[in-house]
Amino acid sequence: IMQQDMRLGLIGPNGCGKTTLLRVLMGLEEPDEGRVYRGESVEFLYVDQSHEEVDPTKTILQYVSNNVETITVNGRPVYVPSYLERFLFDRSTVRMPMENLSGGERNRIDLARKLLQGGNILVLDEPTNDLDLYTLRVLEEAVINFEGCSIVVSHDRYFLNRVCTHLLVFEGNGHVIQITGNYDDYLIYAKGRESKSPRDMDRKTEQSARQRSEASRVRKLTWNEKREFETIEDRIHEAEERLRFLEEQISDPAFYQQDRDTIAGTLEQLEETRTEVEELYERWSELDAIQAGHAS
């Protein structure tokens, strides 16, 4: 059952039936068995990866809304030039010919046009394929701010973490589980489930003991590594705080109303900080393994 503001991600290996499920839900295919119940007010908005052939002489406004500045979407008036600012287009550019747009800009315009079709359940099938970073961030904000529910098929872990409130995980052999949360929450669930196996526990314990023994035989922490180990947790905490601050900035709808240089700089900082956090955790694991091996 889909609920208001629910953003459901579908994940699993290729060929497991994710796209087929979407098509059955939308009524484009009949189920092999069982029934699909749709609410009377349900209206799907399917955003696919196809791109309409663009007439280079057309302006952005002509392409998006047939040259109409104000249209009605889901019973509400939308001023198109203002709406396009969410997709990183200044109001002064709406009468610019499409031939002047880059590939990434055309992707954003195409997304803007499709989202104006209206609907209360947004359906996206592998939406992040071949998108530049700017368009990807715009897509994330569009999904998060969509007034309704969303169903997303994607292999993009970061995208799923940013937008999903729930997951359906296709694990193979017709087995599907539901998770409340995003992709990282699923990994925690999967790890906890694996740890419940006595055989896996024995194997992990044996492997951990062997690694500690090997580390002990090799060496202990140097003086510099000891100093590094003493401060690395604080460095991780600081980096995570910076990452959290940047993610909050980008989550603000007003973020994309800034100039392009500011947007680009912040997005670059986000990727650099994300990489820094991952590298710090890897380094902490290395130092912790040496320390534990020497102590044993």
Coordinates of C-alpha atoms in Angstrom, one line a residue:
I1 CA 0.0 0.0 0.0
M2 CA 1.5 3.3 -1.1
Q3 CA 1.1 6.2 1.4
Q4 CA 1.5 10.0 1.0
D5 CA 5.1 11.0 0.5
M6 CA 6.3 7.4 0.3
R7 CA 9.3 6.9 -2.0
L8 CA 9.7 3.3 -2.8
G9 CA 12.9 2.0 -4.4
L10 CA 13.0 -1.3 -6.3
I11 CA 16.4 -3.0 -6.3
G12 CA 17.7 -6.4 -7.5
P13 CA 19.7 -8.0 -10.3
N14 CA 18.8 -7.4 -14.0
G15 CA 16.0 -9.6 -15.2
C16 CA 14.4 -10.2 -11.8
G17 CA 11.2 -8.5 -12.8
K18 CA 11.5 -4.9 -11.5
T19 CA 10.4 -3.2 -14.7
T20 CA 7.7 -5.8 -15.3
L21 CA 6.3 -5.0 -11.9
L22 CA 6.2 -1.3 -12.8
R23 CA 4.3 -2.1 -16.0
V24 CA 1.8 -4.3 -14.2
L25 CA 1.2 -1.7 -11.6
M26 CA 0.5 0.9 -14.3
G27 CA -1.8 -1.4 -16.2
L28 CA 0.6 -1.7 -19.2
E29 CA 0.8 -5.5 -18.7
E30 CA -1.5 -8.0 -17.2
P31 CA -0.2 -10.1 -14.2
D32 CA 0.3 -13.8 -14.7
E33 CA -1.9 -14.4 -11.6
G34 CA -3.5 -12.4 -8.8
R35 CA -5.0 -8.9 -9.1
V36 CA -3.8 -5.4 -8.9
Y37 CA -5.9 -2.9 -6.9
R38 CA -5.6 0.8 -7.8
G39 CA -7.3 3.6 -6.0
E40 CA -9.8 5.6 -8.0
S41 CA -7.7 8.8 -7.7
V42 CA -4.4 7.1 -8.8
E43 CA -2.8 8.8 -11.7
F44 CA 0.7 7.5 -12.7
L45 CA 3.4 9.9 -14.0
Y46 CA 5.8 7.7 -15.9
V47 CA 9.2 9.4 -16.6
D48 CA 11.2 7.1 -18.9
Q49 CA 14.6 7.5 -20.6
S50 CA 13.3 8.3 -24.1
H51 CA 13.9 11.8 -25.4
E52 CA 11.6 13.5 -27.9
E53 CA 13.3 14.7 -31.1
V54 CA 14.1 18.3 -30.4
D55 CA 13.4 21.0 -33.0
P56 CA 16.5 23.3 -32.6
T57 CA 14.5 26.3 -33.7
K58 CA 12.0 25.9 -30.8
T59 CA 12.5 27.9 -27.7
I60 CA 12.6 26.3 -24.2
L61 CA 9.1 27.6 -23.4
Q62 CA 7.7 26.2 -26.7
Y63 CA 9.2 22.8 -25.9
V64 CA 8.1 22.6 -22.3
S65 CA 4.6 24.1 -22.4
N66 CA 3.8 25.0 -26.0
N67 CA 4.8 28.6 -25.3
V68 CA 2.2 29.0 -22.5
E69 CA 3.7 30.8 -19.4
T70 CA 1.0 29.6 -16.9
I71 CA -0.5 26.1 -16.9
T72 CA -2.5 24.0 -14.5
V73 CA -0.9 20.9 -13.0
N74 CA -2.9 18.7 -10.5
G75 CA -5.4 21.6 -10.1
R76 CA -2.8 24.2 -9.3
P77 CA -1.4 27.0 -11.5
V78 CA 2.2 26.8 -12.4
Y79 CA 4.2 29.8 -13.7
V80 CA 6.6 28.0 -16.1
P81 CA 9.5 30.5 -16.1
S82 CA 9.6 30.3 -12.3
Y83 CA 9.2 26.5 -12.4
L84 CA 12.2 26.2 -14.7
E85 CA 14.5 27.9 -12.2
R86 CA 14.3 24.6 -10.2
F87 CA 16.0 23.0 -13.2
L88 CA 18.8 25.6 -13.2
F89 CA 17.4 27.8 -16.0
D90 CA 17.2 31.6 -15.5
R91 CA 13.9 33.1 -16.4
S92 CA 15.6 35.2 -19.1
T93 CA 16.5 32.0 -21.0
V94 CA 13.1 30.5 -21.5
R95 CA 12.8 32.0 -25.0
M96 CA 16.3 30.8 -26.0
P97 CA 16.4 28.4 -28.9
M98 CA 16.9 24.7 -28.0
E99 CA 19.9 24.5 -30.3
N100 CA 22.0 26.4 -27.8
L101 CA 21.6 23.8 -25.0
S102 CA 24.2 21.3 -24.0
G103 CA 23.3 17.6 -23.6
G104 CA 22.9 17.9 -19.8
E105 CA 20.7 21.0 -20.2
R106 CA 18.5 19.1 -22.7
N107 CA 18.1 16.3 -20.1
R108 CA 17.0 18.8 -17.5
I109 CA 14.5 20.4 -19.9
D110 CA 13.1 17.0 -20.9
L111 CA 12.7 16.1 -17.2
A112 CA 10.9 19.5 -16.5
R113 CA 8.5 18.9 -19.4
K114 CA 7.6 15.4 -18.3
L115 CA 7.0 16.4 -14.7
L116 CA 4.5 19.0 -15.9
Q117 CA 2.2 16.2 -17.1
G118 CA 0.7 15.8 -13.6
G119 CA 0.0 12.7 -11.6
N120 CA 0.2 11.6 -8.0
I121 CA 2.5 8.5 -8.3
L122 CA 5.8 9.3 -10.0
V123 CA 7.4 6.2 -11.7
L124 CA 11.1 6.3 -12.6
D125 CA 12.9 3.3 -14.3
E126 CA 16.7 3.7 -14.1
P127 CA 16.4 7.5 -14.1
T128 CA 20.1 8.3 -13.3
N129 CA 21.6 6.6 -16.4
D130 CA 23.9 9.0 -18.4
L131 CA 23.0 12.0 -16.2
D132 CA 25.6 14.7 -15.4
L133 CA 26.0 15.7 -11.8
Y134 CA 23.8 18.8 -12.1
T135 CA 20.9 16.9 -13.6
L136 CA 21.3 14.2 -11.1
R137 CA 20.9 16.6 -8.2
V138 CA 17.9 18.3 -9.9
L139 CA 16.3 14.9 -10.3
E140 CA 16.9 14.1 -6.6
E141 CA 15.2 17.3 -5.5
A142 CA 12.3 16.8 -8.0
V143 CA 11.6 13.3 -6.5
I144 CA 12.0 14.5 -2.8
N145 CA 9.6 17.5 -3.4
F146 CA 7.1 15.6 -5.6
E147 CA 3.6 16.0 -4.1
G148 CA 2.6 12.4 -4.0
C149 CA 4.3 9.0 -4.0
S150 CA 7.2 7.7 -6.0
I151 CA 8.4 4.4 -7.3
V152 CA 12.0 4.2 -8.4
V153 CA 14.0 1.4 -10.1
S154 CA 17.7 2.1 -9.8
H155 CA 21.1 0.6 -9.2
D156 CA 22.5 3.9 -8.0
R157 CA 23.2 3.5 -4.3
Y158 CA 23.7 7.2 -3.6
F159 CA 20.5 8.1 -5.4
L160 CA 18.5 5.5 -3.5
N161 CA 20.0 6.7 -0.2
R162 CA 19.1 10.3 -1.0
V163 CA 15.5 9.8 -2.0
C164 CA 14.0 6.5 -0.7
T165 CA 11.9 6.0 2.4
H166 CA 11.2 2.3 1.7
L167 CA 12.7 -0.5 -0.5
L168 CA 11.5 -3.6 -2.2
V169 CA 14.5 -5.9 -2.6
F170 CA 14.3 -8.7 -5.2
E171 CA 16.7 -11.3 -3.8
G172 CA 16.1 -14.0 -6.5
N173 CA 14.0 -17.1 -6.8
G174 CA 10.8 -15.0 -6.4
H175 CA 11.8 -13.8 -2.9
V176 CA 11.1 -10.2 -2.2
I177 CA 11.5 -8.3 1.1
Q178 CA 10.4 -4.9 2.1
I179 CA 12.6 -2.5 4.1
T180 CA 11.7 0.7 5.8
G181 CA 14.6 3.0 5.0
N182 CA 17.1 3.5 2.2
Y183 CA 19.9 1.3 0.7
D184 CA 22.2 1.7 3.7
D185 CA 19.4 0.5 6.0
Y186 CA 19.1 -2.6 3.8
L187 CA 22.8 -3.3 4.1
I188 CA 22.6 -3.1 7.9
Y189 CA 19.6 -5.5 7.8
A190 CA 21.4 -7.9 5.4
K191 CA 24.6 -7.8 7.6
G192 CA 22.6 -8.5 10.7
R193 CA 20.8 -11.4 9.0
E194 CA 24.1 -12.9 7.9
S195 CA 25.6 -12.6 11.4
K196 CA 22.8 -14.8 12.8
S197 CA 24.2 -17.9 10.9
P198 CA 26.5 -19.9 13.4
R199 CA 28.6 -21.1 10.5
D200 CA 29.2 -17.5 9.3
M201 CA 29.9 -16.4 12.9
D202 CA 32.5 -19.1 13.3
R203 CA 34.1 -18.3 9.9
K204 CA 34.3 -14.6 10.7
T205 CA 35.7 -15.2 14.2
E206 CA 38.4 -17.4 12.7
Q207 CA 39.2 -14.9 10.0
S208 CA 39.4 -12.1 12.5
A209 CA 41.7 -14.0 14.8
R210 CA 43.9 -14.9 11.9
Q211 CA 44.1 -11.3 10.7
R212 CA 45.0 -10.1 14.2
S213 CA 47.7 -12.8 14.6
E214 CA 49.2 -11.8 11.2
A215 CA 49.2 -8.1 12.1
S216 CA 50.9 -8.9 15.4
R217 CA 53.6 -10.9 13.8
V218 CA 54.3 -8.2 11.2
R219 CA 54.6 -5.0 13.3
K220 CA 53.1 -2.6 15.8
L221 CA 52.0 1.0 15.3
T222 CA 54.8 3.5 14.8
W223 CA 55.0 6.7 16.8
N224 CA 53.4 8.7 14.0
E225 CA 50.6 6.1 13.5
K226 CA 49.8 6.2 17.2
R227 CA 49.4 9.9 17.1
E228 CA 47.2 9.5 13.9
F229 CA 45.1 6.8 15.6
E230 CA 44.5 9.0 18.6
T231 CA 43.1 11.8 16.4
I232 CA 41.4 10.0 13.5
E233 CA 38.0 9.5 15.2
D234 CA 37.8 13.3 15.7
R235 CA 38.7 13.8 12.1
I236 CA 36.0 11.4 11.0
H237 CA 33.5 13.2 13.2
E238 CA 34.5 16.6 11.7
A239 CA 34.3 15.3 8.1
E240 CA 30.9 13.7 8.7
E241 CA 29.6 17.0 10.2
R242 CA 30.9 18.8 7.1
L243 CA 29.2 16.2 4.9
R244 CA 25.9 16.5 6.8
F245 CA 26.1 20.3 6.5
L246 CA 26.6 20.1 2.7
E247 CA 23.8 17.6 2.2
E248 CA 21.5 19.9 4.2
Q249 CA 22.4 22.8 1.9
I250 CA 21.7 20.8 -1.2
S251 CA 18.4 19.5 0.2
D252 CA 17.2 23.1 0.5
P253 CA 15.0 23.9 -2.5
A254 CA 16.5 27.3 -2.6
F255 CA 20.0 25.8 -3.2
Y256 CA 19.4 25.5 -7.0
Q257 CA 18.3 29.2 -7.2
Q258 CA 21.9 30.3 -6.7
D259 CA 24.3 31.0 -9.5
R260 CA 25.9 28.1 -11.4
D261 CA 29.4 28.6 -10.0
T262 CA 28.1 28.5 -6.4
I263 CA 26.1 25.3 -7.2
A264 CA 29.0 23.7 -8.9
G265 CA 31.4 24.5 -6.1
T266 CA 29.2 23.1 -3.5
L267 CA 28.5 19.9 -5.4
E268 CA 32.3 19.5 -5.9
Q269 CA 32.8 20.0 -2.1
L270 CA 30.1 17.3 -1.4
E271 CA 31.9 14.7 -3.6
E272 CA 35.3 15.5 -2.1
T273 CA 34.0 15.3 1.5
R274 CA 32.2 12.1 0.8
T275 CA 35.4 10.6 -0.5
E276 CA 37.3 12.0 2.5
V277 CA 34.9 10.2 4.9
E278 CA 35.3 6.9 3.1
E279 CA 39.1 7.2 3.1
L280 CA 39.2 8.1 6.8
Y281 CA 37.1 5.1 7.7
E282 CA 39.4 2.8 5.6
R283 CA 42.5 4.3 7.3
W284 CA 40.9 3.9 10.8
S285 CA 40.2 0.2 10.0
E286 CA 43.9 -0.3 9.0
L287 CA 45.2 1.3 12.1
D288 CA 42.7 -0.5 14.4
A289 CA 43.7 -3.9 12.9
I290 CA 47.4 -3.2 13.7
Q291 CA 46.6 -2.0 17.2
A292 CA 44.4 -5.0 17.9
G293 CA 46.9 -7.4 16.5
H294 CA 49.7 -6.0 18.7
A295 CA 47.6 -5.9 21.8
S296 CA 46.6 -9.6 21.4

